[in-house]
PDB file of C-alpha atoms in Angstrom:
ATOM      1  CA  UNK A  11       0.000   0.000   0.000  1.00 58.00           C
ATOM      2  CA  UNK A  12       1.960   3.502  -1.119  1.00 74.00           C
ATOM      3  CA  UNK A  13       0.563   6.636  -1.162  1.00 80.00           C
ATOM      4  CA  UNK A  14      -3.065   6.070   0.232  1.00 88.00           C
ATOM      5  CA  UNK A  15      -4.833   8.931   1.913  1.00 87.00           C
ATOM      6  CA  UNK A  16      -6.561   8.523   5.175  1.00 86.00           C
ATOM      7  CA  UNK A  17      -9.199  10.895   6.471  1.00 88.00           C
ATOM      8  CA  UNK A  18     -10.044  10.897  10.121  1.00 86.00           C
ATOM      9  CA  UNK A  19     -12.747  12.852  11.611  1.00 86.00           C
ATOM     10  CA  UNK A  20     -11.868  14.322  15.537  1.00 80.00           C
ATOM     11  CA  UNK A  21     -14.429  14.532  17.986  1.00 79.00           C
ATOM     12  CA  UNK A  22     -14.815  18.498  17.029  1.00 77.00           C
ATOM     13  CA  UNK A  23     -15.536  16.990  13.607  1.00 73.00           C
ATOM     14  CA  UNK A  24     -12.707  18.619  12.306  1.00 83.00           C
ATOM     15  CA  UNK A  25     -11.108  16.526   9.097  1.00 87.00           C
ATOM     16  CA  UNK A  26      -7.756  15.428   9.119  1.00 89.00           C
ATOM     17  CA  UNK A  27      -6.128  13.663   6.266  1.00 90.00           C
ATOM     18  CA  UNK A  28      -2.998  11.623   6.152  1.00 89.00           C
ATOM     19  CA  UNK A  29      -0.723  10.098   3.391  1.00 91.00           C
ATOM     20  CA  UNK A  30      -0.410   6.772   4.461  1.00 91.00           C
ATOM     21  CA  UNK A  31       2.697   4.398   3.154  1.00 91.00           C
ATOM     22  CA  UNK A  32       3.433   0.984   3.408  1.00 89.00           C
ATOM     23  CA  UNK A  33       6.119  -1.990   2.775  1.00 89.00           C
ATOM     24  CA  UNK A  34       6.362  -5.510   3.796  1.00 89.00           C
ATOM     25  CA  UNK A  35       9.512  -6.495   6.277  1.00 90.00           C
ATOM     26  CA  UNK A  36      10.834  -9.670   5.156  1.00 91.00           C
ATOM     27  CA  UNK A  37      12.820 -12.319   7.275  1.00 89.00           C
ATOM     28  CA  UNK A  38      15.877 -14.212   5.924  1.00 90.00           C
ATOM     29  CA  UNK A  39      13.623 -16.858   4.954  1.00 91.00           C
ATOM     30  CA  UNK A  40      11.535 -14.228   2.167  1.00 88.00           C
ATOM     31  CA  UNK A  41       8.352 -14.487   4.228  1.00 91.00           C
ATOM     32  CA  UNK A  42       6.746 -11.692   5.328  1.00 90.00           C
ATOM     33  CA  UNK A  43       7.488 -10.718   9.025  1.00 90.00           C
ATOM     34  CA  UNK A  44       5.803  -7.460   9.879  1.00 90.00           C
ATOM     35  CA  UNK A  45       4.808  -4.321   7.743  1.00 89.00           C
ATOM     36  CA  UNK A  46       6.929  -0.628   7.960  1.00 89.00           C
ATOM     37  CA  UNK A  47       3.972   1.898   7.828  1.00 88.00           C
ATOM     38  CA  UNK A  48       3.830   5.758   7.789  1.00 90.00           C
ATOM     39  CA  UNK A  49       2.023   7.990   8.353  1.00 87.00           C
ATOM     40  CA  UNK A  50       2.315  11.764   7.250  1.00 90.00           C
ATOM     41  CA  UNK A  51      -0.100  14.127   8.008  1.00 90.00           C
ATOM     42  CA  UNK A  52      -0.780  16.409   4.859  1.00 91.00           C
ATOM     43  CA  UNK A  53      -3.920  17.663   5.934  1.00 89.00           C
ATOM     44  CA  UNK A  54      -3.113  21.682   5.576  1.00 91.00           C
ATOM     45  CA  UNK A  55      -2.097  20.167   2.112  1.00 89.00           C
ATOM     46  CA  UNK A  56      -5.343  18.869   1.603  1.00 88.00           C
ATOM     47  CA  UNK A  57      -7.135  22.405   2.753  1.00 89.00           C
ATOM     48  CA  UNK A  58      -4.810  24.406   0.624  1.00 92.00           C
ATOM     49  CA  UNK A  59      -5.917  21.578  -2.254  1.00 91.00           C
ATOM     50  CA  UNK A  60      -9.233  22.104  -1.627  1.00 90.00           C
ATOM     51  CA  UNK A  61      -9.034  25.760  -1.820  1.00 94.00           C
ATOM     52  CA  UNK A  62      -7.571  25.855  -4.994  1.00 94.00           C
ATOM     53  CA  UNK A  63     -10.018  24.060  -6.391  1.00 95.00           C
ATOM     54  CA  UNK A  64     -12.560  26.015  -5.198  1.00 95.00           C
ATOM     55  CA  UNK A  65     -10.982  29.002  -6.801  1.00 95.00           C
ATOM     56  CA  UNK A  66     -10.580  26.971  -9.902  1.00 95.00           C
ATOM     57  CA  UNK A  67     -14.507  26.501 -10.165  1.00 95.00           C
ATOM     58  CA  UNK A  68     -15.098  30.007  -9.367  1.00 95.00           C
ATOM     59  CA  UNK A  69     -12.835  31.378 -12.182  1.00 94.00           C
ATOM     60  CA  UNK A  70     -13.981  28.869 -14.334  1.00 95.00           C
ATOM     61  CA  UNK A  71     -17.394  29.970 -13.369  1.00 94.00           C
ATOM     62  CA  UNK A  72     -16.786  33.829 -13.646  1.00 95.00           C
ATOM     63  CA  UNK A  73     -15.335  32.995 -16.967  1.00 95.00           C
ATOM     64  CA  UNK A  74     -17.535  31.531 -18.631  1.00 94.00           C
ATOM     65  CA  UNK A  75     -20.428  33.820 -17.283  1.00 95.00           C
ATOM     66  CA  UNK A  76     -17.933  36.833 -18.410  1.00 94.00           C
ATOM     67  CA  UNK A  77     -18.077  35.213 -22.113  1.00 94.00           C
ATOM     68  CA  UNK A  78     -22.120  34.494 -21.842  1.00 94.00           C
ATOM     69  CA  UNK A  79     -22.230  38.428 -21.159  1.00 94.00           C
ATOM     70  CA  UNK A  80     -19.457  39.462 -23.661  1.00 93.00           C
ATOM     71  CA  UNK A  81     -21.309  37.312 -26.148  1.00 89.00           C
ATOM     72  CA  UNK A  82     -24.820  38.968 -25.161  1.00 90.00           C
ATOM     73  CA  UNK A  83     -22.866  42.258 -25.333  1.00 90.00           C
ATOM     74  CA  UNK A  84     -22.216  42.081 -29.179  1.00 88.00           C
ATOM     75  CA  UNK A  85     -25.329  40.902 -30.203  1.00 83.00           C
ATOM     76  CA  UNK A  86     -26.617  44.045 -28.325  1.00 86.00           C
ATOM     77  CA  UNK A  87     -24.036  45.832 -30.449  1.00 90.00           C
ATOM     78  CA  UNK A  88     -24.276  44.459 -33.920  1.00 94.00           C
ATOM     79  CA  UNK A  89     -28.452  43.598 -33.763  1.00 95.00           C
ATOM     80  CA  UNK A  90     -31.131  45.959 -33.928  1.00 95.00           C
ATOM     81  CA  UNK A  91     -33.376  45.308 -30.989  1.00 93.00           C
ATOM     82  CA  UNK A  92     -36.409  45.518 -32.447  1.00 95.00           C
ATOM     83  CA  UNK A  93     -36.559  42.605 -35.613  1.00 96.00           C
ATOM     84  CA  UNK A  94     -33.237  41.040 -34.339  1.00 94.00           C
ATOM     85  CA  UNK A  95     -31.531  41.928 -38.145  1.00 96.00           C
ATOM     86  CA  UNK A  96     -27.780  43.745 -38.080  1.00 96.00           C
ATOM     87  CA  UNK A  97     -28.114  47.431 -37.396  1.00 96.00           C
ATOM     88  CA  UNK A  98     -26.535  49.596 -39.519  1.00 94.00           C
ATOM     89  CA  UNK A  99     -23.041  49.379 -38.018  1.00 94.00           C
ATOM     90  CA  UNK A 100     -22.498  45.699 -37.886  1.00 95.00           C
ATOM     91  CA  UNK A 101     -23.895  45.655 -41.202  1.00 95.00           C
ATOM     92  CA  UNK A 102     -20.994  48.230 -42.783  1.00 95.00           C
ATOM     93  CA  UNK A 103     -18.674  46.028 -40.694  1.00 95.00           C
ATOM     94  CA  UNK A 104     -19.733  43.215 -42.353  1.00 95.00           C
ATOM     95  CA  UNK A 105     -20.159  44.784 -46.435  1.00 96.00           C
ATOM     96  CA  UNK A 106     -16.450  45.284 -46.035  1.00 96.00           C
ATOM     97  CA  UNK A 107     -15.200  42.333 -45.110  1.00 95.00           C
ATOM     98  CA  UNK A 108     -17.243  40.804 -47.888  1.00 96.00           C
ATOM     99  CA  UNK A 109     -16.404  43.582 -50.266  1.00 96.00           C
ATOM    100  CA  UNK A 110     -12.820  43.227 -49.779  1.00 96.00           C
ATOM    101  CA  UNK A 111     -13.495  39.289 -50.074  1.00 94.00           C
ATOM    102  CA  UNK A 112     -15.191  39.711 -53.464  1.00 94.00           C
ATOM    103  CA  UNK A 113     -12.817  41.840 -55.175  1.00 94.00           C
ATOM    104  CA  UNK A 114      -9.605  39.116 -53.755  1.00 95.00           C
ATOM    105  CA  UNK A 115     -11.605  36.636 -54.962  1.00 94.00           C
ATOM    106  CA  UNK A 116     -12.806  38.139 -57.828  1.00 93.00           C
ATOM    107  CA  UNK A 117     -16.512  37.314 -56.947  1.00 93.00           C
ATOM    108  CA  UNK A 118     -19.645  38.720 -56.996  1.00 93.00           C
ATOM    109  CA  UNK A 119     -21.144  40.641 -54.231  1.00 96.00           C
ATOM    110  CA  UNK A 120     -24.947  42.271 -54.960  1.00 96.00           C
ATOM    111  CA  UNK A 121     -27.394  44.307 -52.340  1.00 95.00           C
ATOM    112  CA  UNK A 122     -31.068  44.383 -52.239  1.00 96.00           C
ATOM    113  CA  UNK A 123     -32.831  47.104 -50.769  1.00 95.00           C
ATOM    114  CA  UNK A 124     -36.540  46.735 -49.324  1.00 95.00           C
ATOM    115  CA  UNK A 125     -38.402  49.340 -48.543  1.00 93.00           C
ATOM    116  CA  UNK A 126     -42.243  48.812 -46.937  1.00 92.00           C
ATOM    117  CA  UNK A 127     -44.314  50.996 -49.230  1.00 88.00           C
ATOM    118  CA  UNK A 128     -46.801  53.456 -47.023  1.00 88.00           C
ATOM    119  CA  UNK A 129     -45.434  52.743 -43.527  1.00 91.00           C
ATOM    120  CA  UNK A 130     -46.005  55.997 -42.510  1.00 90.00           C
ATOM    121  CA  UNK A 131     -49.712  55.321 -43.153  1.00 92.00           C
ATOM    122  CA  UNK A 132     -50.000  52.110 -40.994  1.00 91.00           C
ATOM    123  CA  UNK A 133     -48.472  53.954 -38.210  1.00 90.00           C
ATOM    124  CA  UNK A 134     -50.693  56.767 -38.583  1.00 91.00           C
ATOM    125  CA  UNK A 135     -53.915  54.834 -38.786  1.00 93.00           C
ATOM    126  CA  UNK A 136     -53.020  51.432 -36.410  1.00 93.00           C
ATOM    127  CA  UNK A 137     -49.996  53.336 -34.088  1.00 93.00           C
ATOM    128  CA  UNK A 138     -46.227  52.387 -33.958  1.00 92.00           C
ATOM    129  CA  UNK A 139     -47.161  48.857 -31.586  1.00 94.00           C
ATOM    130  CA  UNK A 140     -49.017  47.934 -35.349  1.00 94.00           C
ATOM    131  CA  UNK A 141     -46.197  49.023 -37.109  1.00 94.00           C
ATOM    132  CA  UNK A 142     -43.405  47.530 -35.107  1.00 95.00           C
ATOM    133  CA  UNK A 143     -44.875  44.127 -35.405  1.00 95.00           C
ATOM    134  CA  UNK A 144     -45.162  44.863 -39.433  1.00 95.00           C
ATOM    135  CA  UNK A 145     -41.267  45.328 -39.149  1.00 96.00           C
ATOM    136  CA  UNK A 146     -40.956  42.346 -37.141  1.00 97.00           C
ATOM    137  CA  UNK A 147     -42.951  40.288 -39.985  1.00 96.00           C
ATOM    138  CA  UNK A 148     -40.942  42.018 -42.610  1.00 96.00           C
ATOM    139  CA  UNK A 149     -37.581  40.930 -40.792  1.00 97.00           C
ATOM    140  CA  UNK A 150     -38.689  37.118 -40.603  1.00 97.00           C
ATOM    141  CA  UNK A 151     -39.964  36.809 -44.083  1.00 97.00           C
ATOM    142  CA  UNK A 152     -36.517  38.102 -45.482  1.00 97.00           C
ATOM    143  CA  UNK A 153     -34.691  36.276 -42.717  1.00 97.00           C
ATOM    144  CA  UNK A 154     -36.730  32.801 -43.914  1.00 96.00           C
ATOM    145  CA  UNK A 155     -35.911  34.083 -47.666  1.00 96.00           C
ATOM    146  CA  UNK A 156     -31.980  34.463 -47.395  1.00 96.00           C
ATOM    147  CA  UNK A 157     -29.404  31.834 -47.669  1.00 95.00           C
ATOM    148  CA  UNK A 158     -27.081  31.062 -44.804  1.00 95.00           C
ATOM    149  CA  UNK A 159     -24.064  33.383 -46.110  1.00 95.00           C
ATOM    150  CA  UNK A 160     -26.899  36.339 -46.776  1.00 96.00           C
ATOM    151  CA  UNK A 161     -26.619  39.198 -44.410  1.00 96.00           C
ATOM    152  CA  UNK A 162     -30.122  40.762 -43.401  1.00 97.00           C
ATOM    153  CA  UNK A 163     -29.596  44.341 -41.539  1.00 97.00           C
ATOM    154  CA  UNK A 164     -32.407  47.097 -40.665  1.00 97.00           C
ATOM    155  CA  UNK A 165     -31.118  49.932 -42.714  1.00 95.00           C
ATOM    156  CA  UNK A 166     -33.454  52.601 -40.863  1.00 90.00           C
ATOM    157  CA  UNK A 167     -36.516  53.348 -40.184  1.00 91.00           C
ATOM    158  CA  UNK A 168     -38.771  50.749 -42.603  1.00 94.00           C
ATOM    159  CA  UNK A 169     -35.912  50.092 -44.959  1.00 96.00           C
ATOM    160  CA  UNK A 170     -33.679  46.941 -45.103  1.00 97.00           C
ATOM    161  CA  UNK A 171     -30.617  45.422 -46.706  1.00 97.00           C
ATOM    162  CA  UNK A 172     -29.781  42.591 -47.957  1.00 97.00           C
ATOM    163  CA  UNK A 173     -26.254  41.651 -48.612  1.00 97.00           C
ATOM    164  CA  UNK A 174     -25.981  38.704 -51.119  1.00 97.00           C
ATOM    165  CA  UNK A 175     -22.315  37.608 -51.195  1.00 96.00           C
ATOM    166  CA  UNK A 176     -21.027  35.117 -54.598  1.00 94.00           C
ATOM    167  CA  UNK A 177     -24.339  36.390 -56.372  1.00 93.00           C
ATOM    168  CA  UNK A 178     -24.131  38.456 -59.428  1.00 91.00           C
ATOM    169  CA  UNK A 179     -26.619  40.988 -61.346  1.00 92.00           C
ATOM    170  CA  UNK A 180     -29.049  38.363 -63.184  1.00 94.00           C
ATOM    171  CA  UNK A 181     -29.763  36.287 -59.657  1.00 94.00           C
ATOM    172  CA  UNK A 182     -29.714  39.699 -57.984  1.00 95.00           C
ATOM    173  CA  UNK A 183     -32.570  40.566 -59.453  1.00 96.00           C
ATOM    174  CA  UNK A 184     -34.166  36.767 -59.035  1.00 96.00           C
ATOM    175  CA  UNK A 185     -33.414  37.125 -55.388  1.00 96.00           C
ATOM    176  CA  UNK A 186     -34.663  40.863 -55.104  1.00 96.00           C
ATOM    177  CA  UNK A 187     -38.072  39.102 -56.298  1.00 96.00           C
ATOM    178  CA  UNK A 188     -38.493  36.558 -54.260  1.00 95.00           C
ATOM    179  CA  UNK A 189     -37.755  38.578 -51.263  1.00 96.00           C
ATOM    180  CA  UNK A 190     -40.781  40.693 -52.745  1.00 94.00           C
ATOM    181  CA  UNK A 191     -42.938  37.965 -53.260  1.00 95.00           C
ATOM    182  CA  UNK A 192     -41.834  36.650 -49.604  1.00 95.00           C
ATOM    183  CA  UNK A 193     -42.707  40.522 -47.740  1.00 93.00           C
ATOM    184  CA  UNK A 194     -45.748  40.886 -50.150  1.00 91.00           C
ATOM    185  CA  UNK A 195     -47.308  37.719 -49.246  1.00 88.00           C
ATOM    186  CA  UNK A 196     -47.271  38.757 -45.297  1.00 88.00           C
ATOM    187  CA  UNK A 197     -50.795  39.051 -43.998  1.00 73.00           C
TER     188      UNK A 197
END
């Protein structure tokens, strides 16, 4: 038996812990004759152990709530709060990246821009709580409409933007359509 820890509770139930060693004491004959124990007592070790690890689930704790808020933190940056699209920053952010990516690559990169004809007028006659959930309507249908690599941002006000990366003029204009067929089918 080497290196076994031992914990033994006092009678004011505090823990202590010991390492406990072992070997066999052989007589001239090879059989065993007794056993050479020890017995160290490493029990501030263990605390100090303990500690540590405590410390060690905290951080790991704090850390990964730090990233869970860091990571809420830029969607509250690059998303407009409202239909959940990119605002207008995170959305030039993003058109040069892929701008910079098309012309490397030599690759097409097109933009569609939707506008919701008389949205003044269904503000005015059913208020802004009518009109915010006709943005929110308009958001999903072009969100459901765009591929994966499309970028869908909130350009102001009742106007988006789509970004469609790899896509040139002709299926620009296919796209365009079907994201007007997908906002003019809303009910």
């Amino acid at each position: 038996l080497t290196g076994s820890l031992l914990e033994l509770n006092t009678e004011h139930e505090q823990c202590h812990s010991y390492m406990v060693n072992s070997a066999p004491i052989a007589g001239e004959d090879g059989k065993c004759r007794g056993v050479l124990a020890s017995f160290e007592d490493v029990t501030q070790f263990e605390r100090t152990k303990a500690e540590l690890q405590k410390m060690l689930d905290e951080l790991r704790t704090s850390r990964d709530e730090v990233r869970r808020k860091n990571d809420e933190l830029k969607l509250l940056a690059t998303r407009d709060p409202l239909t959940g699209c990119f605002n207008r920053r995170a959305f030039f952010e993003t058109f040069e990246v892929m701008w910079e990516g098309a012309a490397r690559y030599k690759r097409g990169l097109s933009c569609v821009m939707v506008d919701v004809d008389h949205f003044k007028s269904i503000n005015d006659k059913h208020g802004h709580s009518t009109g915010d959930m006709v943005l929110q309507k308009v958001a999903q249908a072009l969100r459901n409409t765009a591929r994966t690599c499309d970028v869908v941002c909130r350009y102001g006000g009742e106007e988006f933007c789509i970004l469609l990366p790899q896509i040139d003029i002709e299926n620009a204009v296919a796209a365009a359509e079907r994201y007007r067929q997908a906002v003019s089918g809303l009910q």
